[in-house]
Amino acid sequence: MVENIVIVGSGFAARQVVKNIRKLDSQVAINMIAADSGVDYNKPDLSHVFSRQQSADDLTRMSAEQFALENSLTLHTGTRITAIQRHNKQVQCGDQVFQYHKLVLATGATAMLPPIAGNELICTFNSQNEYRQHQEALQQARRILVLGGGLIGAELAMDLQRAGKGVILLDKAHSLLASVLPVEISSRLQYSFSQRGITLVFNNELHSIEKVADGLQVALHCGHRYRVDAVIAAMGLQPETSVAAAAGLDIGRGIKVNQQLQTSDPDIFAIGDCAEIGGKVLPFLQPILVSAMTLAKNLLGGAHCLKLPAMLVKVKTPDLPLYFAGETQRHDLNWEINLTPQGMIARATDNQHQLRAFVVSEEHTQQAFSLLRELNL
């Protein structure tokens, strides 16, 4: 019988685990350790705060106290884990010690920063608290450089432009969303950005940032310079693995887990942005939702294996909505692209004519779910 579950973290992944445990067991003791305030907010809404004129506090959906009450758990806010003592199954948080029967690491990830002079001047935007720290400066800024042209960078760039700000989007890749989509597919969104006045700078990197009288001066490797009021990092996320590594758990890009979400210690599990599943880090909501259901069963004594179907990813760019799913990064697929005034439908098949990936945009996004069913056959 499981006597006590300790969950480190209070983000989306941690909360989904709690909710799924409570669907199965209303009595097992749960302790949640949160380094932050522990409030419940919808992280994807960060992509729209500027056009919606929202403050950080506007994102709060439920207080930490209310979440703890509704889910019958003990919540420790402002408490940062410092060590895991595996031999006696204890978690240390400074002078505090928590005993666990099963331990869940949902420690998330931190925004990556370039190792350059002046990187302390870059705003990170990976949590409600980070937005709160920078919101006044960002709301007042008239010209902003977004560092990174991936999913988050693209979403932020469009939202900032919709809010009336001048935007420069910088990426070392050759195209927008280069890590997830072929250039032939992302070019429609890239063209839309250019039409909206977003300055796109590809095949380049930030060299330095310097504070000057009227804002910030950023220098690129090519020698070009821009004057901006703020720089936002959207280069990607680094899974938080330091405490797990110090405890001797297996670490790759993230905390390595098997198909039961177990780490190399069978009584310690990991989920969310900090976890590496099958060699991949999956920082999306849908894998977390499925993982949380599997993990809850296993924490209560089960031995269920995670089965992830093809997941639909939504690029939250409202002026040109985009959905994709499947193995979009494969270079051996045959893409069939159909462009109409209503949008795009792109299908990728393998040599056996099996659908392996697809992308739909604008009015064709309504076809995403039927294509997803075909992809999961």
mmCIF file of C-alpha atoms in Angstrom:
data_model
loop_
_atom_site.group_PDB
_atom_site.id
_atom_site.type_symbol
_atom_site.label_atom_id
_atom_site.label_comp_id
_atom_site.label_asym_id
_atom_site.label_seq_id
_atom_site.Cartn_x
_atom_site.Cartn_y
_atom_site.Cartn_z
ATOM 1 C CA MET A 1 0.000 0.000 0.000
ATOM 2 C CA VAL A 2 1.261 3.488 -0.910
ATOM 3 C CA GLU A 3 1.493 5.547 2.261
ATOM 4 C CA ASN A 4 2.765 8.914 1.069
ATOM 5 C CA ILE A 5 3.392 10.567 -2.308
ATOM 6 C CA VAL A 6 5.651 13.606 -2.532
ATOM 7 C CA ILE A 7 5.430 15.727 -5.686
ATOM 8 C CA VAL A 8 8.168 18.280 -6.380
ATOM 9 C CA GLY A 9 6.733 21.053 -8.552
ATOM 10 C CA SER A 10 3.375 22.791 -8.885
ATOM 11 C CA GLY A 11 3.031 23.381 -12.609
ATOM 12 C CA PHE A 12 0.670 21.819 -15.121
ATOM 13 C CA ALA A 13 2.273 18.355 -14.969
ATOM 14 C CA ALA A 14 2.248 18.215 -11.158
ATOM 15 C CA ARG A 15 -1.389 19.321 -11.000
ATOM 16 C CA GLN A 16 -2.500 16.780 -13.561
ATOM 17 C CA VAL A 17 -0.852 14.012 -11.536
ATOM 18 C CA VAL A 18 -2.693 15.179 -8.403
ATOM 19 C CA LYS A 19 -6.063 15.311 -10.172
ATOM 20 C CA ASN A 20 -5.609 11.837 -11.615
ATOM 21 C CA ILE A 21 -4.529 10.381 -8.266
ATOM 22 C CA ARG A 22 -7.630 11.812 -6.642
ATOM 23 C CA LYS A 23 -9.869 10.214 -9.273
ATOM 24 C CA LEU A 24 -8.483 6.851 -8.157
ATOM 25 C CA ASP A 25 -7.778 7.362 -4.446
ATOM 26 C CA SER A 26 -9.221 10.029 -2.167
ATOM 27 C CA GLN A 27 -7.207 9.016 0.894
ATOM 28 C CA VAL A 28 -3.525 8.605 0.030
ATOM 29 C CA ALA A 29 -1.408 11.393 1.538
ATOM 30 C CA ILE A 30 0.026 13.851 -1.002
ATOM 31 C CA ASN A 31 2.642 16.492 -0.245
ATOM 32 C CA MET A 32 3.349 19.040 -2.979
ATOM 33 C CA ILE A 33 6.565 21.069 -2.758
ATOM 34 C CA ALA A 34 6.484 24.305 -4.759
ATOM 35 C CA ALA A 35 9.433 26.643 -5.195
ATOM 36 C CA ASP A 36 7.010 29.404 -6.261
ATOM 37 C CA SER A 37 3.644 30.619 -4.947
ATOM 38 C CA GLY A 38 1.863 27.519 -6.229
ATOM 39 C CA VAL A 39 -1.035 29.372 -7.861
ATOM 40 C CA ASP A 40 -2.855 27.681 -10.730
ATOM 41 C CA TYR A 41 -2.528 29.486 -14.078
ATOM 42 C CA ASN A 42 -2.737 28.454 -17.722
ATOM 43 C CA LYS A 43 0.808 28.666 -19.059
ATOM 44 C CA PRO A 44 -0.150 28.701 -22.786
ATOM 45 C CA ASP A 45 -1.958 32.002 -22.138
ATOM 46 C CA LEU A 46 1.472 33.644 -21.789
ATOM 47 C CA SER A 47 1.569 33.709 -25.591
ATOM 48 C CA HIS A 48 -1.329 36.205 -25.679
ATOM 49 C CA VAL A 49 -0.815 38.543 -22.718
ATOM 50 C CA PHE A 50 0.249 41.584 -24.736
ATOM 51 C CA SER A 51 -2.577 41.659 -27.275
ATOM 52 C CA ARG A 52 -5.062 40.921 -24.489
ATOM 53 C CA GLN A 53 -3.467 43.585 -22.265
ATOM 54 C CA GLN A 54 -3.236 41.130 -19.366
ATOM 55 C CA SER A 55 -1.092 41.439 -16.274
ATOM 56 C CA ALA A 56 0.579 38.429 -14.665
ATOM 57 C CA ASP A 57 -2.102 38.333 -11.974
ATOM 58 C CA ASP A 58 -4.832 38.178 -14.639
ATOM 59 C CA LEU A 59 -3.585 34.684 -15.547
ATOM 60 C CA THR A 60 -4.355 33.219 -12.095
ATOM 61 C CA ARG A 61 -7.218 30.709 -12.180
ATOM 62 C CA MET A 62 -7.093 29.360 -8.633
ATOM 63 C CA SER A 63 -5.169 30.155 -5.480
ATOM 64 C CA ALA A 64 -2.715 27.631 -4.094
ATOM 65 C CA GLU A 65 -4.829 27.275 -0.960
ATOM 66 C CA GLN A 66 -7.977 26.494 -2.943
ATOM 67 C CA PHE A 67 -6.208 23.878 -5.075
ATOM 68 C CA ALA A 68 -4.817 22.195 -1.942
ATOM 69 C CA LEU A 69 -8.242 22.208 -0.306
ATOM 70 C CA GLU A 70 -10.077 20.816 -3.335
ATOM 71 C CA ASN A 71 -7.531 18.016 -3.764
ATOM 72 C CA SER A 72 -6.911 17.180 -0.096
ATOM 73 C CA LEU A 73 -3.159 17.687 -0.182
ATOM 74 C CA THR A 74 -0.518 19.457 1.873
ATOM 75 C CA LEU A 75 1.105 22.240 -0.129
ATOM 76 C CA HIS A 76 4.465 23.768 0.796
ATOM 77 C CA THR A 77 4.989 26.989 -1.178
ATOM 78 C CA GLY A 78 8.231 28.973 -1.461
ATOM 79 C CA THR A 79 10.077 25.730 -0.722
ATOM 80 C CA ARG A 80 12.961 24.686 -2.959
ATOM 81 C CA ILE A 81 14.280 21.116 -3.025
ATOM 82 C CA THR A 82 17.992 20.899 -2.264
ATOM 83 C CA ALA A 83 18.675 17.154 -2.139
ATOM 84 C CA ILE A 84 17.163 13.688 -2.444
ATOM 85 C CA GLN A 85 18.365 11.069 0.059
ATOM 86 C CA ARG A 86 17.465 7.874 -1.766
ATOM 87 C CA HIS A 87 18.817 5.494 0.883
ATOM 88 C CA ASN A 88 16.287 6.640 3.493
ATOM 89 C CA LYS A 89 13.684 7.997 1.030
ATOM 90 C CA GLN A 90 13.801 11.606 2.112
ATOM 91 C CA VAL A 91 13.609 14.923 0.298
ATOM 92 C CA GLN A 92 15.559 17.818 1.758
ATOM 93 C CA CYS A 93 14.466 21.433 1.343
ATOM 94 C CA GLY A 94 17.091 23.331 3.287
ATOM 95 C CA ASP A 95 16.412 22.514 6.947
ATOM 96 C CA GLN A 96 13.097 20.806 6.163
ATOM 97 C CA VAL A 97 12.899 17.064 5.521
ATOM 98 C CA PHE A 98 10.013 15.194 3.856
ATOM 99 C CA GLN A 99 9.664 11.437 3.946
ATOM 100 C CA TYR A 100 8.281 9.772 0.820
ATOM 101 C CA HIS A 101 7.045 6.358 -0.230
ATOM 102 C CA LYS A 102 6.829 7.418 -3.865
ATOM 103 C CA LEU A 103 8.474 10.584 -5.232
ATOM 104 C CA VAL A 104 7.463 12.504 -8.367
ATOM 105 C CA LEU A 105 9.821 15.022 -9.934
ATOM 106 C CA ALA A 106 7.895 17.643 -11.929
ATOM 107 C CA THR A 107 10.610 20.275 -11.726
ATOM 108 C CA GLY A 108 10.011 21.711 -15.201
ATOM 109 C CA ALA A 109 12.601 23.517 -17.277
ATOM 110 C CA THR A 110 14.332 26.875 -17.455
ATOM 111 C CA ALA A 111 14.624 29.225 -20.414
ATOM 112 C CA MET A 112 17.924 28.949 -22.277
ATOM 113 C CA LEU A 113 20.071 32.070 -22.604
ATOM 114 C CA PRO A 114 22.951 32.682 -25.022
ATOM 115 C CA PRO A 115 26.404 32.766 -23.343
ATOM 116 C CA ILE A 116 27.114 36.347 -24.374
ATOM 117 C CA ALA A 117 28.042 39.662 -22.799
ATOM 118 C CA GLY A 118 24.949 41.352 -21.398
ATOM 119 C CA ASN A 119 22.720 38.270 -21.227
ATOM 120 C CA GLU A 120 21.542 39.408 -17.787
ATOM 121 C CA LEU A 121 19.560 42.067 -19.673
ATOM 122 C CA ILE A 122 17.461 39.415 -21.463
ATOM 123 C CA CYS A 123 13.900 38.819 -20.236
ATOM 124 C CA THR A 124 12.852 35.199 -19.775
ATOM 125 C CA PHE A 125 9.206 34.347 -20.287
ATOM 126 C CA ASN A 126 8.670 30.782 -19.121
ATOM 127 C CA SER A 127 6.332 31.309 -16.168
ATOM 128 C CA GLN A 128 3.828 33.643 -14.593
ATOM 129 C CA ASN A 129 6.463 34.801 -12.113
ATOM 130 C CA GLU A 130 8.949 35.604 -14.880
ATOM 131 C CA TYR A 131 6.318 37.657 -16.676
ATOM 132 C CA ARG A 132 5.522 39.435 -13.414
ATOM 133 C CA GLN A 133 9.185 40.413 -13.015
ATOM 134 C CA HIS A 134 9.365 41.947 -16.495
ATOM 135 C CA GLN A 135 5.797 42.986 -17.264
ATOM 136 C CA GLU A 136 6.173 46.732 -16.670
ATOM 137 C CA ALA A 137 9.221 47.014 -18.922
ATOM 138 C CA LEU A 138 7.695 44.812 -21.618
ATOM 139 C CA GLN A 139 4.345 46.581 -21.610
ATOM 140 C CA GLN A 140 6.069 49.949 -22.007
ATOM 141 C CA ALA A 141 8.559 48.738 -24.633
ATOM 142 C CA ARG A 142 7.915 49.921 -28.178
ATOM 143 C CA ARG A 143 10.487 47.772 -29.990
ATOM 144 C CA ILE A 144 11.337 44.222 -28.881
ATOM 145 C CA LEU A 145 13.777 41.598 -30.143
ATOM 146 C CA VAL A 146 12.540 38.019 -29.766
ATOM 147 C CA LEU A 147 15.429 35.582 -29.597
ATOM 148 C CA GLY A 148 14.322 32.298 -31.188
ATOM 149 C CA GLY A 149 12.013 31.448 -34.087
ATOM 150 C CA GLY A 150 10.507 28.238 -32.720
ATOM 151 C CA LEU A 151 6.983 27.694 -31.443
ATOM 152 C CA ILE A 152 7.166 30.051 -28.473
ATOM 153 C CA GLY A 153 9.146 32.707 -30.337
ATOM 154 C CA ALA A 154 6.687 32.706 -33.230
ATOM 155 C CA GLU A 155 3.695 32.968 -30.913
ATOM 156 C CA LEU A 156 5.258 35.800 -28.906
ATOM 157 C CA ALA A 157 6.326 37.698 -32.028
ATOM 158 C CA MET A 158 2.800 37.710 -33.441
ATOM 159 C CA ASP A 159 1.252 38.670 -30.112
ATOM 160 C CA LEU A 160 3.678 41.558 -29.644
ATOM 161 C CA GLN A 161 2.961 42.789 -33.177
ATOM 162 C CA ARG A 162 -0.794 42.535 -32.585
ATOM 163 C CA ALA A 163 -0.253 44.693 -29.497
ATOM 164 C CA GLY A 164 1.257 47.413 -31.700
ATOM 165 C CA LYS A 165 4.944 46.841 -30.939
ATOM 166 C CA GLY A 166 7.810 46.750 -33.405
ATOM 167 C CA VAL A 167 9.241 43.227 -33.453
ATOM 168 C CA ILE A 168 12.534 41.722 -34.611
ATOM 169 C CA LEU A 169 12.633 37.913 -34.655
ATOM 170 C CA LEU A 170 16.155 36.447 -34.632
ATOM 171 C CA ASP A 171 17.128 32.813 -35.153
ATOM 172 C CA LYS A 172 20.297 30.992 -36.172
ATOM 173 C CA ALA A 173 18.227 28.639 -38.356
ATOM 174 C CA HIS A 174 17.370 29.381 -41.976
ATOM 175 C CA SER A 175 13.599 29.602 -41.516
ATOM 176 C CA LEU A 176 10.740 29.988 -39.048
ATOM 177 C CA LEU A 177 9.854 26.890 -36.963
ATOM 178 C CA ALA A 178 12.876 25.140 -38.488
ATOM 179 C CA SER A 179 13.095 22.517 -35.741
ATOM 180 C CA VAL A 180 9.569 21.202 -36.373
ATOM 181 C CA LEU A 181 8.579 22.035 -39.983
ATOM 182 C CA PRO A 182 10.207 21.987 -43.431
ATOM 183 C CA VAL A 183 10.748 25.453 -44.878
ATOM 184 C CA GLU A 184 8.252 24.747 -47.683
ATOM 185 C CA ILE A 185 5.561 24.356 -45.026
ATOM 186 C CA SER A 186 6.494 27.177 -42.655
ATOM 187 C CA SER A 187 6.977 29.698 -45.475
ATOM 188 C CA ARG A 188 3.282 30.637 -45.434
ATOM 189 C CA LEU A 189 3.520 31.740 -41.806
ATOM 190 C CA GLN A 190 6.893 33.361 -42.496
ATOM 191 C CA TYR A 191 5.362 35.417 -45.331
ATOM 192 C CA SER A 192 2.490 36.418 -43.043
ATOM 193 C CA PHE A 193 4.991 37.695 -40.469
ATOM 194 C CA SER A 194 6.799 39.785 -43.070
ATOM 195 C CA GLN A 195 3.508 41.238 -44.332
ATOM 196 C CA ARG A 196 2.683 42.311 -40.779
ATOM 197 C CA GLY A 197 5.942 44.226 -40.436
ATOM 198 C CA ILE A 198 7.831 41.764 -38.252
ATOM 199 C CA THR A 199 11.549 41.946 -39.095
ATOM 200 C CA LEU A 200 12.851 38.410 -39.658
ATOM 201 C CA VAL A 201 16.592 37.803 -39.236
ATOM 202 C CA PHE A 202 17.730 34.246 -39.959
ATOM 203 C CA ASN A 203 21.125 32.529 -40.199
ATOM 204 C CA ASN A 204 22.411 34.824 -37.483
ATOM 205 C CA GLU A 205 23.043 34.929 -33.752
ATOM 206 C CA LEU A 206 23.234 37.491 -30.970
ATOM 207 C CA HIS A 207 26.782 38.618 -30.205
ATOM 208 C CA SER A 208 26.240 41.075 -27.337
ATOM 209 C CA ILE A 209 23.741 43.321 -25.586
ATOM 210 C CA GLU A 210 24.642 46.695 -24.133
ATOM 211 C CA LYS A 211 22.531 49.103 -22.117
ATOM 212 C CA VAL A 212 22.518 52.580 -23.668
ATOM 213 C CA ALA A 213 20.767 55.840 -22.876
ATOM 214 C CA ASP A 214 17.671 55.128 -24.979
ATOM 215 C CA GLY A 215 17.324 51.376 -24.396
ATOM 216 C CA LEU A 216 19.436 48.415 -25.451
ATOM 217 C CA GLN A 217 21.902 48.037 -28.297
ATOM 218 C CA VAL A 218 22.130 44.504 -29.625
ATOM 219 C CA ALA A 219 24.920 43.379 -31.904
ATOM 220 C CA LEU A 220 24.676 40.360 -34.197
ATOM 221 C CA HIS A 221 27.485 38.081 -35.343
ATOM 222 C CA CYS A 222 27.238 39.576 -38.822
ATOM 223 C CA GLY A 223 28.042 43.001 -37.346
ATOM 224 C CA HIS A 224 24.572 44.483 -37.718
ATOM 225 C CA ARG A 225 23.209 46.418 -34.741
ATOM 226 C CA TYR A 226 19.692 47.250 -33.562
ATOM 227 C CA ARG A 227 18.299 49.581 -30.922
ATOM 228 C CA VAL A 228 15.485 47.973 -28.954
ATOM 229 C CA ASP A 229 13.718 48.472 -25.648
ATOM 230 C CA ALA A 230 13.756 44.812 -24.594
ATOM 231 C CA VAL A 231 14.986 41.347 -25.565
ATOM 232 C CA ILE A 232 12.933 38.219 -24.820
ATOM 233 C CA ALA A 233 14.542 34.751 -24.787
ATOM 234 C CA ALA A 234 12.579 32.078 -26.661
ATOM 235 C CA MET A 235 15.503 29.842 -27.651
ATOM 236 C CA GLY A 236 14.158 26.738 -25.985
ATOM 237 C CA LEU A 237 14.064 25.121 -22.566
ATOM 238 C CA GLN A 238 16.665 23.330 -20.465
ATOM 239 C CA PRO A 239 15.119 20.564 -18.304
ATOM 240 C CA GLU A 240 15.787 21.060 -14.589
ATOM 241 C CA THR A 241 17.840 18.005 -13.649
ATOM 242 C CA SER A 242 20.413 19.234 -11.130
ATOM 243 C CA VAL A 243 18.926 17.701 -7.977
ATOM 244 C CA ALA A 244 18.115 14.450 -9.784
ATOM 245 C CA ALA A 245 21.682 14.261 -11.128
ATOM 246 C CA ALA A 246 23.138 14.912 -7.669
ATOM 247 C CA ALA A 247 21.018 12.034 -6.363
ATOM 248 C CA GLY A 248 22.601 9.688 -8.913
ATOM 249 C CA LEU A 249 19.596 9.291 -11.220
ATOM 250 C CA ASP A 250 20.225 8.670 -14.927
ATOM 251 C CA ILE A 251 20.248 11.929 -16.872
ATOM 252 C CA GLY A 252 20.251 12.580 -20.628
ATOM 253 C CA ARG A 253 18.673 15.712 -22.038
ATOM 254 C CA GLY A 254 16.239 15.360 -19.151
ATOM 255 C CA ILE A 255 15.634 12.941 -16.282
ATOM 256 C CA LYS A 256 15.468 9.559 -18.018
ATOM 257 C CA VAL A 257 12.307 7.559 -17.405
ATOM 258 C CA ASN A 258 10.982 4.252 -18.740
ATOM 259 C CA GLN A 259 7.526 3.616 -20.182
ATOM 260 C CA GLN A 260 6.125 3.499 -16.636
ATOM 261 C CA LEU A 261 7.573 6.983 -15.959
ATOM 262 C CA GLN A 262 10.068 5.492 -13.477
ATOM 263 C CA THR A 263 13.566 6.899 -13.211
ATOM 264 C CA SER A 264 16.553 4.634 -12.577
ATOM 265 C CA ASP A 265 15.230 4.474 -9.002
ATOM 266 C CA PRO A 266 11.932 2.496 -9.078
ATOM 267 C CA ASP A 267 10.383 4.660 -6.343
ATOM 268 C CA ILE A 268 11.162 7.963 -8.073
ATOM 269 C CA PHE A 269 9.218 9.129 -11.127
ATOM 270 C CA ALA A 270 9.483 12.141 -13.433
ATOM 271 C CA ILE A 271 6.970 13.896 -15.661
ATOM 272 C CA GLY A 272 6.610 17.032 -17.765
ATOM 273 C CA ASP A 273 9.306 19.317 -19.129
ATOM 274 C CA CYS A 274 12.017 17.779 -16.936
ATOM 275 C CA ALA A 275 11.460 14.187 -18.123
ATOM 276 C CA GLU A 276 13.096 12.367 -21.041
ATOM 277 C CA ILE A 277 10.883 9.636 -22.485
ATOM 278 C CA GLY A 278 12.345 7.320 -25.094
ATOM 279 C CA GLY A 279 15.179 9.742 -25.757
ATOM 280 C CA LYS A 280 12.838 12.697 -26.236
ATOM 281 C CA VAL A 281 11.790 15.683 -24.158
ATOM 282 C CA LEU A 282 8.138 16.448 -24.931
ATOM 283 C CA PRO A 283 7.273 19.958 -23.684
ATOM 284 C CA PHE A 284 3.646 19.827 -24.876
ATOM 285 C CA LEU A 285 0.364 19.622 -22.976
ATOM 286 C CA GLN A 286 -1.059 16.512 -24.625
ATOM 287 C CA PRO A 287 1.823 14.149 -23.731
ATOM 288 C CA ILE A 288 1.627 15.448 -20.165
ATOM 289 C CA LEU A 289 -2.113 14.730 -19.975
ATOM 290 C CA VAL A 290 -1.615 11.141 -21.118
ATOM 291 C CA SER A 291 1.491 10.680 -18.952
ATOM 292 C CA ALA A 292 -0.311 11.927 -15.839
ATOM 293 C CA MET A 293 -3.051 9.311 -16.230
ATOM 294 C CA THR A 294 -0.486 6.523 -16.528
ATOM 295 C CA LEU A 295 1.667 7.845 -13.697
ATOM 296 C CA ALA A 296 -1.239 8.158 -11.256
ATOM 297 C CA LYS A 297 -2.045 4.471 -11.699
ATOM 298 C CA ASN A 298 1.581 3.461 -11.215
ATOM 299 C CA LEU A 299 2.026 5.603 -8.105
ATOM 300 C CA LEU A 300 -0.833 3.668 -6.558
ATOM 301 C CA GLY A 301 0.779 0.290 -7.260
ATOM 302 C CA GLY A 302 0.093 -0.302 -10.951
ATOM 303 C CA ALA A 303 2.548 -1.249 -13.693
ATOM 304 C CA HIS A 304 1.039 0.505 -16.710
ATOM 305 C CA CYS A 305 3.111 1.455 -19.748
ATOM 306 C CA LEU A 306 2.766 4.842 -21.380
ATOM 307 C CA LYS A 307 1.330 4.734 -24.897
ATOM 308 C CA LEU A 308 1.503 8.075 -26.667
ATOM 309 C CA PRO A 309 -0.565 8.412 -29.853
ATOM 310 C CA ALA A 310 0.366 10.975 -32.487
ATOM 311 C CA MET A 311 -0.230 14.337 -30.842
ATOM 312 C CA LEU A 312 -1.750 17.428 -32.408
ATOM 313 C CA VAL A 313 0.297 20.601 -31.894
ATOM 314 C CA LYS A 314 -1.355 24.002 -32.223
ATOM 315 C CA VAL A 315 0.781 26.986 -33.153
ATOM 316 C CA LYS A 316 -0.978 29.823 -31.341
ATOM 317 C CA THR A 317 -0.636 32.485 -34.062
ATOM 318 C CA PRO A 318 -4.246 33.774 -34.321
ATOM 319 C CA ASP A 319 -3.819 35.689 -37.588
ATOM 320 C CA LEU A 320 -2.695 32.465 -39.268
ATOM 321 C CA PRO A 321 -3.649 29.439 -37.108
ATOM 322 C CA LEU A 322 -1.586 26.330 -37.750
ATOM 323 C CA TYR A 323 -1.887 22.711 -36.581
ATOM 324 C CA PHE A 324 0.559 19.890 -37.181
ATOM 325 C CA ALA A 325 1.125 16.309 -36.091
ATOM 326 C CA GLY A 326 3.336 13.331 -36.821
ATOM 327 C CA GLU A 327 6.956 12.965 -37.894
ATOM 328 C CA THR A 328 7.267 16.424 -39.442
ATOM 329 C CA GLN A 329 11.054 16.461 -38.978
ATOM 330 C CA ARG A 330 11.739 13.395 -41.141
ATOM 331 C CA HIS A 331 13.692 14.191 -44.305
ATOM 332 C CA ASP A 332 12.644 11.069 -46.240
ATOM 333 C CA LEU A 333 8.918 11.851 -46.517
ATOM 334 C CA ASN A 334 7.057 12.914 -49.628
ATOM 335 C CA TRP A 335 5.128 16.134 -49.022
ATOM 336 C CA GLU A 336 2.011 16.995 -50.983
ATOM 337 C CA ILE A 337 1.098 20.642 -50.400
ATOM 338 C CA ASN A 338 -2.274 22.061 -51.391
ATOM 339 C CA LEU A 339 -2.578 25.847 -51.131
ATOM 340 C CA THR A 340 -5.874 27.690 -51.483
ATOM 341 C CA PRO A 341 -7.098 31.160 -50.469
ATOM 342 C CA GLN A 342 -8.608 29.425 -47.446
ATOM 343 C CA GLY A 343 -5.280 28.048 -46.239
ATOM 344 C CA MET A 344 -2.986 25.065 -46.587
ATOM 345 C CA ILE A 345 -3.250 21.299 -46.317
ATOM 346 C CA ALA A 346 0.097 19.490 -46.384
ATOM 347 C CA ARG A 347 0.327 15.697 -46.140
ATOM 348 C CA ALA A 348 3.566 13.726 -45.773
ATOM 349 C CA THR A 349 3.700 10.060 -46.743
ATOM 350 C CA ASP A 350 6.415 7.422 -46.648
ATOM 351 C CA ASN A 351 7.465 5.077 -49.485
ATOM 352 C CA GLN A 352 4.516 2.794 -48.655
ATOM 353 C CA HIS A 353 2.139 5.774 -49.057
ATOM 354 C CA GLN A 354 1.356 5.709 -45.331
ATOM 355 C CA LEU A 355 0.485 9.108 -43.835
ATOM 356 C CA ARG A 356 3.276 10.060 -41.412
ATOM 357 C CA ALA A 357 2.689 13.771 -40.830
ATOM 358 C CA PHE A 358 0.421 16.641 -41.780
ATOM 359 C CA VAL A 359 0.071 20.410 -41.423
ATOM 360 C CA VAL A 360 -3.128 22.433 -41.842
ATOM 361 C CA SER A 361 -3.659 26.178 -41.604
ATOM 362 C CA GLU A 362 -6.404 28.794 -41.438
ATOM 363 C CA GLU A 363 -9.854 27.505 -42.428
ATOM 364 C CA HIS A 364 -8.473 24.009 -43.068
ATOM 365 C CA THR A 365 -7.626 23.538 -39.370
ATOM 366 C CA GLN A 366 -11.060 21.932 -39.016
ATOM 367 C CA GLN A 367 -9.650 18.906 -40.880
ATOM 368 C CA ALA A 368 -6.927 18.349 -38.267
ATOM 369 C CA PHE A 369 -8.835 15.804 -36.207
ATOM 370 C CA SER A 370 -9.839 13.590 -39.145
ATOM 371 C CA LEU A 371 -6.213 13.613 -40.349
ATOM 372 C CA LEU A 372 -5.061 12.799 -36.810
ATOM 373 C CA ARG A 373 -7.290 9.722 -36.774
ATOM 374 C CA GLU A 374 -5.779 8.613 -40.080
ATOM 375 C CA LEU A 375 -2.296 9.196 -38.658
ATOM 376 C CA ASN A 376 -3.049 7.042 -35.600
ATOM 377 C CA LEU A 377 -4.340 4.036 -37.574
#
